[in-house]
Amino acid sequence: ISPVHIIGGGLAGSEAAWQLARHGVPVILHEMRPLRGTDAHKTDGLAELVCSNSFRSDDATANAVGVIHAEMRLAGSLIMRAADANQVPAGGALAVDREAFSDAVTKALAAEPLITISREEITGLPPADWGRTIIATGPLTAPDLAAAISAETGEEALAFFDAIAPILHTDSIDMSTCWFQSRYDKIGPGGTGKDYINCPMDKAQYEAFIAALIAGDKTTFHEWEGTPYFDGCLPIEVMAERGPETLRHGPMKPMGLTNAHKLDEKPYAVVQLRQDNALGTLYNMVGFQTKLRYGEQTRIFRMIPGLENAEFARLGGLHRNTYLNSPLLLDATLRLKSRPDIRFAGQITGCEGYVESAAIGLLAGRFAAAEALGVKLAPPPPISAFGALLNHITGGHLVSDDEPGKRSFQPMNINFGLFPPLDPGAIEKPEGRRFRGKEKALAKKNAMARRALAACAEWLEEARPQAAE
Ligand code: FAD
């Protein structure tokens, strides 16, 4: 079997290499450190954690990241094995001794006879004679390779910063205050004229909100990030600072919108929420990209009428982050449509975080292994955490209906909003009394977690005969 080349020995590349070798497929893993560094990496270790040492919640019964941990363990993940072996106490979270963790991954890969580690920077797309390649060069992909990828995919399809607006769980929005309507009832392609959820504000609410945005505590850019403000995606608080009316003439303009609950009262300002995934379980806050600190975002955005009890699937941010418009460019098994010999994995595909990047590395490794072995491997079902995350990357986003050509794909952590809704009756109700709110939400998470793990186990079982494990 000819070797699969992997570019980048981070979280995704290391896991992909391990999965390939476990399936009997040789690997050449190209990592540029220590010959060339990035602005965030400090060592020459593989799978270096560049910031926090946490893999977040390890609760596989009620937390989506805990579920994906469990699925990765079921799939024989090296990243999870090394994390489990090098845990430090962190309550319900899985946190690790970062050096011991990276050391364990580096040693395991170096000891694997089917893996060759080549310390070199790859400066262009892989030549055709390399055969199968996985590019897993992460959010800080070196500039020459990034330029080569951009030349292949088109400039518009590779972003160098993310500008993320917060995303909410639809079922936490108070629809007795908000209403569905597109501005001027405009019907775009595939739309209904009722594509947005609108949250109304009166003058006093608007003024208090603007004051809170301006006073709110913000994060700063790292020195090496510069200040990447582009036209059309200024942080909401920067717009607020430009004058009290700026937002009312920008993303919060009330024109063309009528409050369905108060027909005779014109809203002074309106926050619009746009559907974020095909399932309709998530909505994003249109134009609300922000550098406010996470705690401040929750506090300030819950001042918006209708969002008092909003649950956030992800909060906003602006970071240096190299990532592809994957739903457009990649097929269902992470291959570049224009060059199917190349797969992408990790954060460059538009997932976010150590765990998610490693999980996508695991899938890319398994897909490449199946191909190299000449067997078929269907993508994991979308009800599993693997499948839900993969579906976010390769499919389940929406294209903005009123801004043609504008990307609506944003990097995302795993969360239950990415999973298909449960079938009615999937949650057992308590006998003789009503479900309380929190109890029902927990029961829903428990049922989604159980369903995911069972589906993942079944998928791995089906894949097993093809693997030479
Ligand atoms: P990486 O882990 O970055 O690995 C990519 C590898 O590719 C690197 O080793 C790099 O040296 C190598 N490489 C790049 N270009 C080339 C090339 N041309 N040739 C050869 N090798 C190359 N996530 C969290 O979960 N928690 C956090 O607290 C957190 N904080 C972060 C802070 C910062 C400043 C940044 C930038 C990211 C942070 N992330 C965090 C995100 C996290 O780093 C990524 O999700 C994760 O590391 C991505 O894994 P990856 O394998 O895709 O990329």
Short mmCIF file of C-alpha atoms and ligand atoms in Angstrom, two decimals:
data_model
loop_
_atom_site.label_atom_id
_atom_site.label_comp_id
_atom_site.label_asym_id
_atom_site.label_seq_id
_atom_site.Cartn_x
_atom_site.Cartn_y
_atom_site.Cartn_z
CA ILE A 1 0.00 0.00 0.00
CA SER A 2 1.44 3.40 -0.88
CA PRO A 3 1.83 5.81 2.03
CA VAL A 4 -0.64 8.55 2.81
CA HIS A 5 1.07 11.92 3.31
CA ILE A 6 -0.16 14.11 6.16
CA ILE A 7 0.87 17.76 6.34
CA GLY A 8 0.78 19.09 9.91
CA GLY A 9 1.44 17.16 13.11
CA GLY A 10 -1.06 18.98 15.33
CA LEU A 11 -4.14 17.52 16.97
CA ALA A 12 -5.77 16.45 13.70
CA GLY A 13 -2.67 15.30 11.81
CA SER A 14 -1.44 13.20 14.74
CA GLU A 15 -4.80 11.47 15.16
CA ALA A 16 -5.16 10.89 11.41
CA ALA A 17 -1.68 9.31 11.28
CA TRP A 18 -2.53 7.00 14.17
CA GLN A 19 -5.81 5.86 12.62
CA LEU A 20 -4.12 5.13 9.28
CA ALA A 21 -1.35 3.12 10.91
CA ARG A 22 -3.87 1.18 13.06
CA HIS A 23 -5.55 0.19 9.81
CA GLY A 24 -2.25 -1.02 8.38
CA VAL A 25 -1.68 1.95 6.06
CA PRO A 26 1.80 3.58 6.00
CA VAL A 27 2.05 7.30 6.66
CA ILE A 28 4.56 10.09 6.06
CA LEU A 29 3.80 12.88 8.52
CA HIS A 30 5.29 16.26 7.57
CA GLU A 31 5.62 18.74 10.44
CA MET A 32 7.45 22.05 10.01
CA ARG A 33 8.32 22.65 13.67
CA PRO A 34 11.01 23.16 14.93
CA LEU A 35 12.42 24.33 11.56
CA ARG A 36 9.66 26.86 11.30
CA GLY A 37 7.37 27.91 14.15
CA THR A 38 3.94 29.52 14.34
CA ASP A 39 2.94 32.53 16.42
CA ALA A 40 1.24 30.32 18.99
CA HIS A 41 3.23 27.06 19.18
CA LYS A 42 6.16 27.03 21.60
CA THR A 43 7.65 23.51 21.31
CA ASP A 44 8.58 20.93 18.70
CA GLY A 45 6.14 18.37 20.16
CA LEU A 46 3.37 16.88 18.07
CA ALA A 47 -0.22 17.71 19.14
CA GLU A 48 0.91 20.76 21.10
CA LEU A 49 -1.90 22.51 23.00
CA VAL A 50 -1.30 26.18 22.23
CA CYS A 51 -3.46 27.73 24.93
CA SER A 52 -5.69 26.15 27.59
CA ASN A 53 -4.87 22.62 28.79
CA SER A 54 -8.54 21.58 28.85
CA PHE A 55 -10.45 19.21 26.61
CA ARG A 56 -13.61 20.62 28.24
CA SER A 57 -16.46 18.55 29.75
CA ASP A 58 -15.98 14.80 29.97
CA ASP A 59 -19.67 14.18 30.70
CA ALA A 60 -20.85 11.75 28.03
CA THR A 61 -24.43 11.79 29.31
CA ALA A 62 -25.32 15.47 28.99
CA ASN A 63 -22.59 17.38 27.18
CA ALA A 64 -21.88 17.19 23.45
CA VAL A 65 -18.11 17.49 23.87
CA GLY A 66 -18.22 14.68 26.46
CA VAL A 67 -20.11 12.59 23.90
CA ILE A 68 -17.48 13.15 21.23
CA HIS A 69 -14.76 12.20 23.78
CA ALA A 70 -16.63 8.92 24.29
CA GLU A 71 -16.99 8.32 20.56
CA MET A 72 -13.28 8.96 20.05
CA ARG A 73 -12.42 6.48 22.80
CA LEU A 74 -14.67 3.90 21.09
CA ALA A 75 -12.74 4.54 17.86
CA GLY A 76 -9.36 3.94 19.50
CA SER A 77 -8.24 7.58 19.47
CA LEU A 78 -4.58 8.25 20.30
CA ILE A 79 -5.40 11.82 21.37
CA MET A 80 -7.94 10.55 23.93
CA ARG A 81 -5.62 7.78 25.10
CA ALA A 82 -2.83 10.28 25.70
CA ALA A 83 -5.25 12.72 27.38
CA ASP A 84 -6.67 10.06 29.70
CA ALA A 85 -3.18 8.91 30.65
CA ASN A 86 -2.02 12.45 31.48
CA GLN A 87 -5.03 13.94 33.24
CA VAL A 88 -4.78 16.60 35.89
CA PRO A 89 -7.66 17.25 38.34
CA ALA A 90 -10.23 19.61 36.80
CA GLY A 91 -13.67 18.73 38.22
CA GLY A 92 -15.95 17.42 35.47
CA ALA A 93 -13.57 18.58 32.73
CA LEU A 94 -10.82 16.57 31.11
CA ALA A 95 -7.65 18.61 31.55
CA VAL A 96 -4.14 17.38 30.87
CA ASP A 97 -0.52 18.02 31.69
CA ARG A 98 0.22 19.64 28.34
CA GLU A 99 3.88 18.59 28.06
CA ALA A 100 3.29 15.00 29.13
CA PHE A 101 0.31 14.81 26.76
CA SER A 102 2.23 16.07 23.73
CA ASP A 103 5.15 13.86 24.70
CA ALA A 104 2.91 10.79 24.83
CA VAL A 105 1.50 11.52 21.36
CA THR A 106 4.96 12.21 19.89
CA LYS A 107 6.41 9.00 21.37
CA ALA A 108 3.47 6.83 20.26
CA LEU A 109 3.75 8.09 16.68
CA ALA A 110 7.54 7.84 16.60
CA ALA A 111 7.33 4.25 17.86
CA GLU A 112 4.82 3.19 15.20
CA PRO A 113 6.72 1.36 12.45
CA LEU A 114 4.26 2.40 9.74
CA ILE A 115 4.74 6.11 10.48
CA THR A 116 7.67 8.22 9.23
CA ILE A 117 7.92 11.69 10.73
CA SER A 118 9.52 14.21 8.41
CA ARG A 119 10.41 17.59 9.90
CA GLU A 120 9.95 19.99 6.98
CA GLU A 121 7.75 22.82 5.84
CA ILE A 122 5.54 22.02 2.88
CA THR A 123 5.28 25.17 0.81
CA GLY A 124 2.83 24.17 -1.91
CA LEU A 125 0.03 21.77 -2.71
CA PRO A 126 1.18 18.16 -2.76
CA PRO A 127 2.52 16.98 -6.12
CA ALA A 128 0.23 14.46 -7.83
CA ASP A 129 2.80 11.67 -7.35
CA TRP A 130 2.31 11.83 -3.58
CA GLY A 131 -1.00 10.05 -3.98
CA ARG A 132 -3.38 10.52 -1.06
CA THR A 133 -2.66 13.51 1.18
CA ILE A 134 -4.34 14.97 4.25
CA ILE A 135 -3.74 18.67 4.92
CA ALA A 136 -4.09 19.34 8.65
CA THR A 137 -2.10 22.54 9.06
CA GLY A 138 -4.52 24.25 11.41
CA PRO A 139 -5.59 27.83 12.14
CA LEU A 140 -2.02 29.11 11.67
CA THR A 141 -1.19 27.34 8.41
CA ALA A 142 2.18 28.63 7.13
CA PRO A 143 1.76 31.43 4.56
CA ASP A 144 3.19 29.73 1.44
CA LEU A 145 0.95 26.70 1.78
CA ALA A 146 -2.03 28.93 2.62
CA ALA A 147 -1.38 30.92 -0.58
CA ALA A 148 -1.23 27.69 -2.60
CA ILE A 149 -4.51 26.47 -1.09
CA SER A 150 -6.11 29.83 -1.78
CA ALA A 151 -4.94 29.71 -5.41
CA GLU A 152 -6.60 26.28 -5.78
CA THR A 153 -9.86 27.08 -3.98
CA GLY A 154 -10.26 30.74 -4.95
CA GLU A 155 -9.47 33.62 -2.60
CA GLU A 156 -13.03 33.93 -1.34
CA ALA A 157 -13.06 30.34 -0.11
CA LEU A 158 -10.15 30.53 2.35
CA ALA A 159 -10.54 32.90 5.29
CA PHE A 160 -7.69 34.15 7.47
CA PHE A 161 -9.81 35.52 10.30
CA ASP A 162 -13.11 34.40 11.68
CA ALA A 163 -15.68 37.05 12.60
CA ILE A 164 -18.18 35.13 14.60
CA ALA A 165 -21.59 36.29 15.71
CA PRO A 166 -23.17 34.44 18.64
CA ILE A 167 -25.37 31.45 17.85
CA LEU A 168 -28.44 30.57 19.94
CA HIS A 169 -30.51 27.47 20.50
CA THR A 170 -33.84 28.19 18.80
CA ASP A 171 -35.89 26.66 21.60
CA SER A 172 -34.51 29.18 24.10
CA ILE A 173 -35.90 32.20 22.18
CA ASP A 174 -39.13 33.70 23.58
CA MET A 175 -41.48 33.76 20.59
CA SER A 176 -44.18 35.57 22.58
CA THR A 177 -41.92 38.64 22.20
CA CYS A 178 -40.16 37.83 18.90
CA TRP A 179 -41.69 37.08 15.50
CA PHE A 180 -40.75 35.55 12.16
CA GLN A 181 -40.41 37.98 9.23
CA SER A 182 -37.93 38.81 6.47
CA ARG A 183 -37.29 42.51 5.96
CA TYR A 184 -40.03 43.88 3.65
CA ASP A 185 -41.35 40.28 3.58
CA LYS A 186 -38.79 39.65 0.87
CA ILE A 187 -38.84 36.10 -0.47
CA GLY A 188 -35.33 34.97 -1.40
CA PRO A 189 -34.36 31.65 -3.03
CA GLY A 190 -35.84 28.87 -0.89
CA GLY A 191 -37.26 31.48 1.51
CA THR A 192 -40.78 32.13 2.77
CA GLY A 193 -40.75 35.85 3.60
CA LYS A 194 -40.55 34.77 7.24
CA ASP A 195 -36.94 33.68 7.37
CA TYR A 196 -35.69 35.76 10.30
CA ILE A 197 -36.58 35.88 13.97
CA ASN A 198 -36.92 39.52 15.02
CA CYS A 199 -36.39 40.92 18.52
CA PRO A 200 -37.90 44.41 19.03
CA MET A 201 -36.51 47.25 21.15
CA ASP A 202 -38.07 50.52 22.25
CA LYS A 203 -35.98 53.70 22.60
CA ALA A 204 -35.11 53.21 26.28
CA GLN A 205 -34.12 49.57 25.72
CA TYR A 206 -31.97 50.54 22.72
CA GLU A 207 -30.14 53.27 24.61
CA ALA A 208 -29.47 51.02 27.59
CA PHE A 209 -28.20 48.32 25.22
CA ILE A 210 -25.82 50.68 23.39
CA ALA A 211 -24.45 51.93 26.72
CA ALA A 212 -23.88 48.33 27.86
CA LEU A 213 -22.07 47.45 24.61
CA ILE A 214 -19.74 50.44 24.98
CA ALA A 215 -19.03 49.79 28.68
CA GLY A 216 -18.68 45.99 28.26
CA ASP A 217 -15.35 44.34 28.94
CA LYS A 218 -13.57 43.35 25.71
CA THR A 219 -10.76 40.97 24.83
CA THR A 220 -7.75 42.31 22.98
CA PHE A 221 -5.97 40.93 19.94
CA HIS A 222 -2.67 39.13 20.31
CA GLU A 223 0.15 41.34 19.08
CA TRP A 224 0.67 39.11 16.04
CA GLU A 225 -2.96 39.18 15.04
CA GLY A 226 -3.06 42.88 14.12
CA THR A 227 -6.55 44.40 14.10
CA PRO A 228 -8.36 42.58 11.35
CA TYR A 229 -11.43 44.78 10.94
CA PHE A 230 -12.95 44.56 7.50
CA ASP A 231 -15.79 46.57 6.03
CA GLY A 232 -19.01 44.77 6.71
CA CYS A 233 -17.81 42.87 9.75
CA LEU A 234 -16.87 45.44 12.36
CA PRO A 235 -17.41 44.24 15.92
CA ILE A 236 -20.80 45.34 17.20
CA GLU A 237 -19.24 47.33 20.06
CA VAL A 238 -16.94 49.19 17.64
CA MET A 239 -20.02 50.20 15.64
CA ALA A 240 -21.74 51.31 18.86
CA GLU A 241 -18.74 53.47 19.73
CA ARG A 242 -19.05 55.30 16.41
CA GLY A 243 -22.26 56.99 17.56
CA PRO A 244 -25.58 56.17 19.22
CA GLU A 245 -27.44 55.90 15.90
CA THR A 246 -24.89 53.76 14.04
CA LEU A 247 -26.45 50.41 14.91
CA ARG A 248 -29.97 51.68 14.28
CA HIS A 249 -28.84 52.43 10.73
CA GLY A 250 -26.85 49.21 10.48
CA PRO A 251 -27.60 45.69 11.71
CA MET A 252 -30.33 46.88 14.12
CA LYS A 253 -32.36 48.93 11.65
CA PRO A 254 -36.11 48.53 12.13
CA MET A 255 -37.12 49.29 8.53
CA GLY A 256 -39.40 46.86 6.74
CA LEU A 257 -40.32 45.02 9.94
CA THR A 258 -43.64 45.01 11.79
CA ASN A 259 -43.96 43.57 15.27
CA ALA A 260 -46.48 40.76 14.85
CA HIS A 261 -47.42 41.03 18.53
CA LYS A 262 -47.91 44.84 18.51
CA LEU A 263 -49.07 45.83 15.03
CA ASP A 264 -49.61 49.50 15.90
CA GLU A 265 -46.23 50.01 17.58
CA LYS A 266 -43.19 50.63 15.37
CA PRO A 267 -40.07 49.07 16.93
CA TYR A 268 -37.27 51.63 17.54
CA ALA A 269 -34.60 49.02 16.72
CA VAL A 270 -34.62 45.32 15.86
CA VAL A 271 -32.09 42.55 16.38
CA GLN A 272 -32.44 39.96 13.63
CA LEU A 273 -31.62 36.27 14.04
CA ARG A 274 -30.93 34.15 10.98
CA GLN A 275 -31.29 30.39 10.72
CA ASP A 276 -27.85 28.86 11.10
CA ASN A 277 -28.27 25.19 10.29
CA ALA A 278 -30.55 23.29 7.96
CA LEU A 279 -32.26 21.64 10.95
CA GLY A 280 -33.43 25.05 12.24
CA THR A 281 -32.24 24.25 15.76
CA LEU A 282 -29.75 27.16 15.76
CA TYR A 283 -30.04 30.86 14.88
CA ASN A 284 -27.23 33.41 14.67
CA MET A 285 -27.37 37.09 15.63
CA VAL A 286 -27.02 38.96 12.34
CA GLY A 287 -24.11 41.43 12.38
CA PHE A 288 -23.20 40.75 16.00
CA GLN A 289 -19.56 39.68 15.61
CA THR A 290 -17.84 40.86 18.76
CA LYS A 291 -14.73 41.01 20.91
CA LEU A 292 -16.76 41.30 24.13
CA ARG A 293 -15.66 38.82 26.79
CA TYR A 294 -17.82 35.70 26.96
CA GLY A 295 -19.44 36.54 30.32
CA GLU A 296 -20.25 40.02 29.07
CA GLN A 297 -21.83 38.67 25.87
CA THR A 298 -24.23 36.48 27.82
CA ARG A 299 -25.13 39.32 30.20
CA ILE A 300 -25.53 42.02 27.54
CA PHE A 301 -27.24 39.97 24.83
CA ARG A 302 -29.80 38.71 27.35
CA MET A 303 -30.90 42.36 27.67
CA ILE A 304 -32.44 41.96 24.20
CA PRO A 305 -36.22 41.47 24.45
CA GLY A 306 -37.03 37.83 23.73
CA LEU A 307 -33.50 36.66 24.55
CA GLU A 308 -33.77 36.96 28.34
CA ASN A 309 -33.33 33.19 28.70
CA ALA A 310 -31.30 32.61 25.55
CA GLU A 311 -28.94 29.64 25.57
CA PHE A 312 -25.86 30.20 23.44
CA ALA A 313 -24.51 27.36 21.32
CA ARG A 314 -21.45 29.52 20.74
CA LEU A 315 -20.44 33.04 21.63
CA GLY A 316 -18.98 35.58 19.24
CA GLY A 317 -15.35 36.28 18.54
CA LEU A 318 -12.74 37.54 16.10
CA HIS A 319 -9.53 35.56 15.77
CA ARG A 320 -6.77 34.78 13.36
CA ASN A 321 -8.02 31.51 11.88
CA THR A 322 -7.27 29.96 8.52
CA TYR A 323 -10.32 27.99 7.40
CA LEU A 324 -12.00 26.82 4.24
CA ASN A 325 -15.55 27.37 3.08
CA SER A 326 -15.83 23.61 3.47
CA PRO A 327 -19.51 23.08 2.58
CA LEU A 328 -18.68 24.46 -0.86
CA LEU A 329 -15.28 22.83 -1.34
CA LEU A 330 -15.25 19.45 0.39
CA ASP A 331 -17.20 16.28 -0.27
CA ALA A 332 -18.85 14.16 2.43
CA THR A 333 -15.57 12.41 3.26
CA LEU A 334 -13.53 15.64 3.47
CA ARG A 335 -11.97 15.41 0.00
CA LEU A 336 -11.31 18.58 -1.97
CA LYS A 337 -13.80 18.34 -4.82
CA SER A 338 -11.36 19.87 -7.32
CA ARG A 339 -8.54 17.50 -6.24
CA PRO A 340 -9.94 14.37 -4.64
CA ASP A 341 -6.42 13.12 -3.85
CA ILE A 342 -6.34 15.83 -1.14
CA ARG A 343 -8.33 15.65 2.09
CA PHE A 344 -8.49 18.33 4.75
CA ALA A 345 -8.71 17.72 8.48
CA GLY A 346 -8.75 19.68 11.72
CA GLN A 347 -9.53 23.29 12.37
CA ILE A 348 -8.82 24.35 8.78
CA THR A 349 -12.08 22.56 7.82
CA GLY A 350 -14.15 24.90 10.05
CA CYS A 351 -14.47 22.98 13.25
CA GLU A 352 -13.09 24.60 16.35
CA GLY A 353 -11.07 23.40 19.32
CA TYR A 354 -8.59 20.69 20.19
CA VAL A 355 -11.15 17.91 20.56
CA GLU A 356 -13.16 18.70 17.44
CA SER A 357 -9.98 19.05 15.36
CA ALA A 358 -8.73 15.69 16.58
CA ALA A 359 -12.15 14.12 15.88
CA ILE A 360 -12.11 15.37 12.29
CA GLY A 361 -8.52 14.09 12.01
CA LEU A 362 -9.77 10.71 13.18
CA LEU A 363 -12.48 10.66 10.50
CA ALA A 364 -10.12 11.86 7.75
CA GLY A 365 -7.65 9.12 8.75
CA ARG A 366 -10.35 6.45 8.62
CA PHE A 367 -11.73 7.66 5.28
CA ALA A 368 -8.22 7.71 3.77
CA ALA A 369 -7.48 4.27 5.22
CA ALA A 370 -10.65 2.78 3.76
CA GLU A 371 -9.77 4.24 0.36
CA ALA A 372 -6.19 2.97 0.52
CA LEU A 373 -7.49 -0.49 1.43
CA GLY A 374 -10.03 -0.35 -1.40
CA VAL A 375 -13.10 -0.63 0.85
CA LYS A 376 -16.14 1.55 1.25
CA LEU A 377 -16.71 3.54 4.42
CA ALA A 378 -19.93 5.53 4.71
CA PRO A 379 -19.75 8.74 6.75
CA PRO A 380 -20.92 8.37 10.37
CA PRO A 381 -24.66 8.95 10.88
CA PRO A 382 -25.60 12.58 11.68
CA ILE A 383 -27.18 11.55 14.99
CA SER A 384 -23.71 10.59 16.27
CA ALA A 385 -21.42 13.38 17.48
CA PHE A 386 -18.92 12.48 14.74
CA GLY A 387 -21.67 12.71 12.14
CA ALA A 388 -23.18 15.93 13.53
CA LEU A 389 -19.81 17.69 13.43
CA LEU A 390 -18.94 16.32 9.98
CA ASN A 391 -22.33 17.38 8.70
CA HIS A 392 -21.75 20.92 9.96
CA ILE A 393 -18.51 21.01 7.98
CA THR A 394 -19.55 19.35 4.76
CA GLY A 395 -23.23 20.05 4.51
CA GLY A 396 -25.63 21.40 7.06
CA HIS A 397 -25.15 25.16 6.67
CA LEU A 398 -27.36 27.65 4.87
CA VAL A 399 -26.36 30.16 2.27
CA SER A 400 -27.47 33.66 3.19
CA ASP A 401 -30.61 34.50 1.19
CA ASP A 402 -30.30 38.27 1.19
CA GLU A 403 -26.57 38.61 0.71
CA PRO A 404 -25.76 36.49 -2.33
CA GLY A 405 -22.31 34.99 -2.31
CA LYS A 406 -21.67 35.89 1.32
CA ARG A 407 -20.42 32.99 3.40
CA SER A 408 -22.72 31.88 6.17
CA PHE A 409 -20.39 29.09 7.22
CA GLN A 410 -18.76 29.78 10.55
CA PRO A 411 -16.36 27.66 12.58
CA MET A 412 -18.11 25.79 15.35
CA ASN A 413 -17.52 23.68 18.44
CA ILE A 414 -19.57 20.50 18.81
CA ASN A 415 -22.91 21.22 20.52
CA PHE A 416 -26.33 19.58 20.69
CA GLY A 417 -27.75 22.18 18.29
CA LEU A 418 -25.84 20.40 15.50
CA PHE A 419 -27.71 17.14 16.13
CA PRO A 420 -31.02 16.30 14.42
CA PRO A 421 -33.97 16.80 16.81
CA LEU A 422 -35.20 13.79 18.80
CA ASP A 423 -38.23 11.85 17.63
CA PRO A 424 -41.38 12.77 19.54
CA GLY A 425 -41.72 10.44 22.51
CA ALA A 426 -37.95 9.83 22.74
CA ILE A 427 -37.87 11.36 26.21
CA GLU A 428 -39.68 9.59 29.01
CA LYS A 429 -41.86 12.04 30.91
CA PRO A 430 -42.18 11.79 34.70
CA GLU A 431 -45.43 10.16 35.76
CA GLY A 432 -48.25 12.20 37.23
CA ARG A 433 -46.66 15.66 36.93
CA ARG A 434 -45.36 18.13 34.36
CA PHE A 435 -41.75 18.24 33.25
CA ARG A 436 -39.88 21.15 34.83
CA GLY A 437 -37.84 23.29 32.37
CA LYS A 438 -34.33 22.30 33.45
CA GLU A 439 -35.33 18.68 34.01
CA LYS A 440 -36.75 18.48 30.48
CA ALA A 441 -33.64 20.09 28.98
CA LEU A 442 -31.45 17.56 30.79
CA ALA A 443 -33.63 14.62 29.71
CA LYS A 444 -33.32 15.86 26.12
CA LYS A 445 -29.53 16.00 26.37
CA ASN A 446 -29.42 12.54 27.96
CA ALA A 447 -31.53 11.10 25.14
CA MET A 448 -29.42 12.78 22.43
CA ALA A 449 -26.22 11.52 24.08
CA ARG A 450 -27.54 7.94 24.33
CA ARG A 451 -28.74 8.02 20.74
CA ALA A 452 -25.36 9.37 19.55
CA LEU A 453 -23.26 6.77 21.34
CA ALA A 454 -25.42 3.88 20.15
CA ALA A 455 -25.27 5.15 16.54
CA CYS A 456 -21.51 5.64 16.72
CA ALA A 457 -20.96 2.15 18.14
CA GLU A 458 -23.05 0.70 15.32
CA TRP A 459 -21.14 2.70 12.70
CA LEU A 460 -17.79 1.54 14.09
CA GLU A 461 -19.05 -2.04 14.17
CA GLU A 462 -20.03 -1.84 10.49
CA ALA A 463 -16.63 -0.35 9.66
CA ARG A 464 -14.76 -3.01 11.62
CA PRO A 465 -14.50 -5.85 9.04
CA GLN A 466 -12.62 -3.49 6.75
CA ALA A 467 -10.06 -2.48 9.38
CA ALA A 468 -6.95 -4.51 10.00
CA GLU A 469 -6.88 -3.55 13.68
P1 FAD B 1 -2.76 22.56 14.94
O1 FAD B 1 -2.89 21.86 16.22
O2 FAD B 1 -2.43 24.03 14.94
O3 FAD B 1 -1.67 21.79 14.09
C1 FAD B 1 -1.26 22.23 12.83
C2 FAD B 1 0.19 21.81 12.64
O4 FAD B 1 0.57 22.05 11.30
C3 FAD B 1 1.15 22.58 13.52
O5 FAD B 1 1.94 21.68 14.23
C4 FAD B 1 1.96 23.42 12.53
O6 FAD B 1 3.29 23.61 12.97
C5 FAD B 1 1.89 22.58 11.28
N1 FAD B 1 2.03 23.30 10.00
C6 FAD B 1 1.40 24.43 9.61
N2 FAD B 1 1.72 24.74 8.35
C7 FAD B 1 2.59 23.78 7.92
C8 FAD B 1 3.28 23.54 6.68
N3 FAD B 1 3.14 24.35 5.63
N4 FAD B 1 4.09 22.44 6.58
C9 FAD B 1 4.24 21.58 7.65
N5 FAD B 1 3.61 21.77 8.84
C10 FAD B 1 2.78 22.85 8.97
N6 FAD B 1 -8.61 25.32 21.15
C11 FAD B 1 -9.08 24.86 22.32
O7 FAD B 1 -9.77 23.82 22.35
N7 FAD B 1 -8.84 25.52 23.48
C12 FAD B 1 -8.10 26.66 23.51
O8 FAD B 1 -7.89 27.24 24.56
C13 FAD B 1 -7.58 27.19 22.29
N8 FAD B 1 -6.85 28.32 22.25
C14 FAD B 1 -6.28 28.74 21.08
C15 FAD B 1 -5.46 29.89 21.07
C16 FAD B 1 -4.86 30.32 19.89
C17 FAD B 1 -3.98 31.54 19.90
C18 FAD B 1 -5.11 29.60 18.68
C19 FAD B 1 -4.47 30.04 17.39
C20 FAD B 1 -5.94 28.50 18.68
C21 FAD B 1 -6.53 28.06 19.87
N9 FAD B 1 -7.37 26.93 19.92
C22 FAD B 1 -7.86 26.46 21.11
C23 FAD B 1 -7.69 26.21 18.72
C24 FAD B 1 -6.76 24.99 18.64
O9 FAD B 1 -5.45 25.43 18.59
C25 FAD B 1 -7.07 24.24 17.45
O10 FAD B 1 -8.42 23.88 17.47
C26 FAD B 1 -6.28 22.94 17.28
O11 FAD B 1 -4.96 23.03 17.68
C27 FAD B 1 -6.39 22.64 15.83
O12 FAD B 1 -5.79 21.43 15.56
P2 FAD B 1 -5.18 21.23 14.12
O13 FAD B 1 -4.52 19.92 14.13
O14 FAD B 1 -6.19 21.53 13.10
O15 FAD B 1 -4.07 22.40 14.03
#
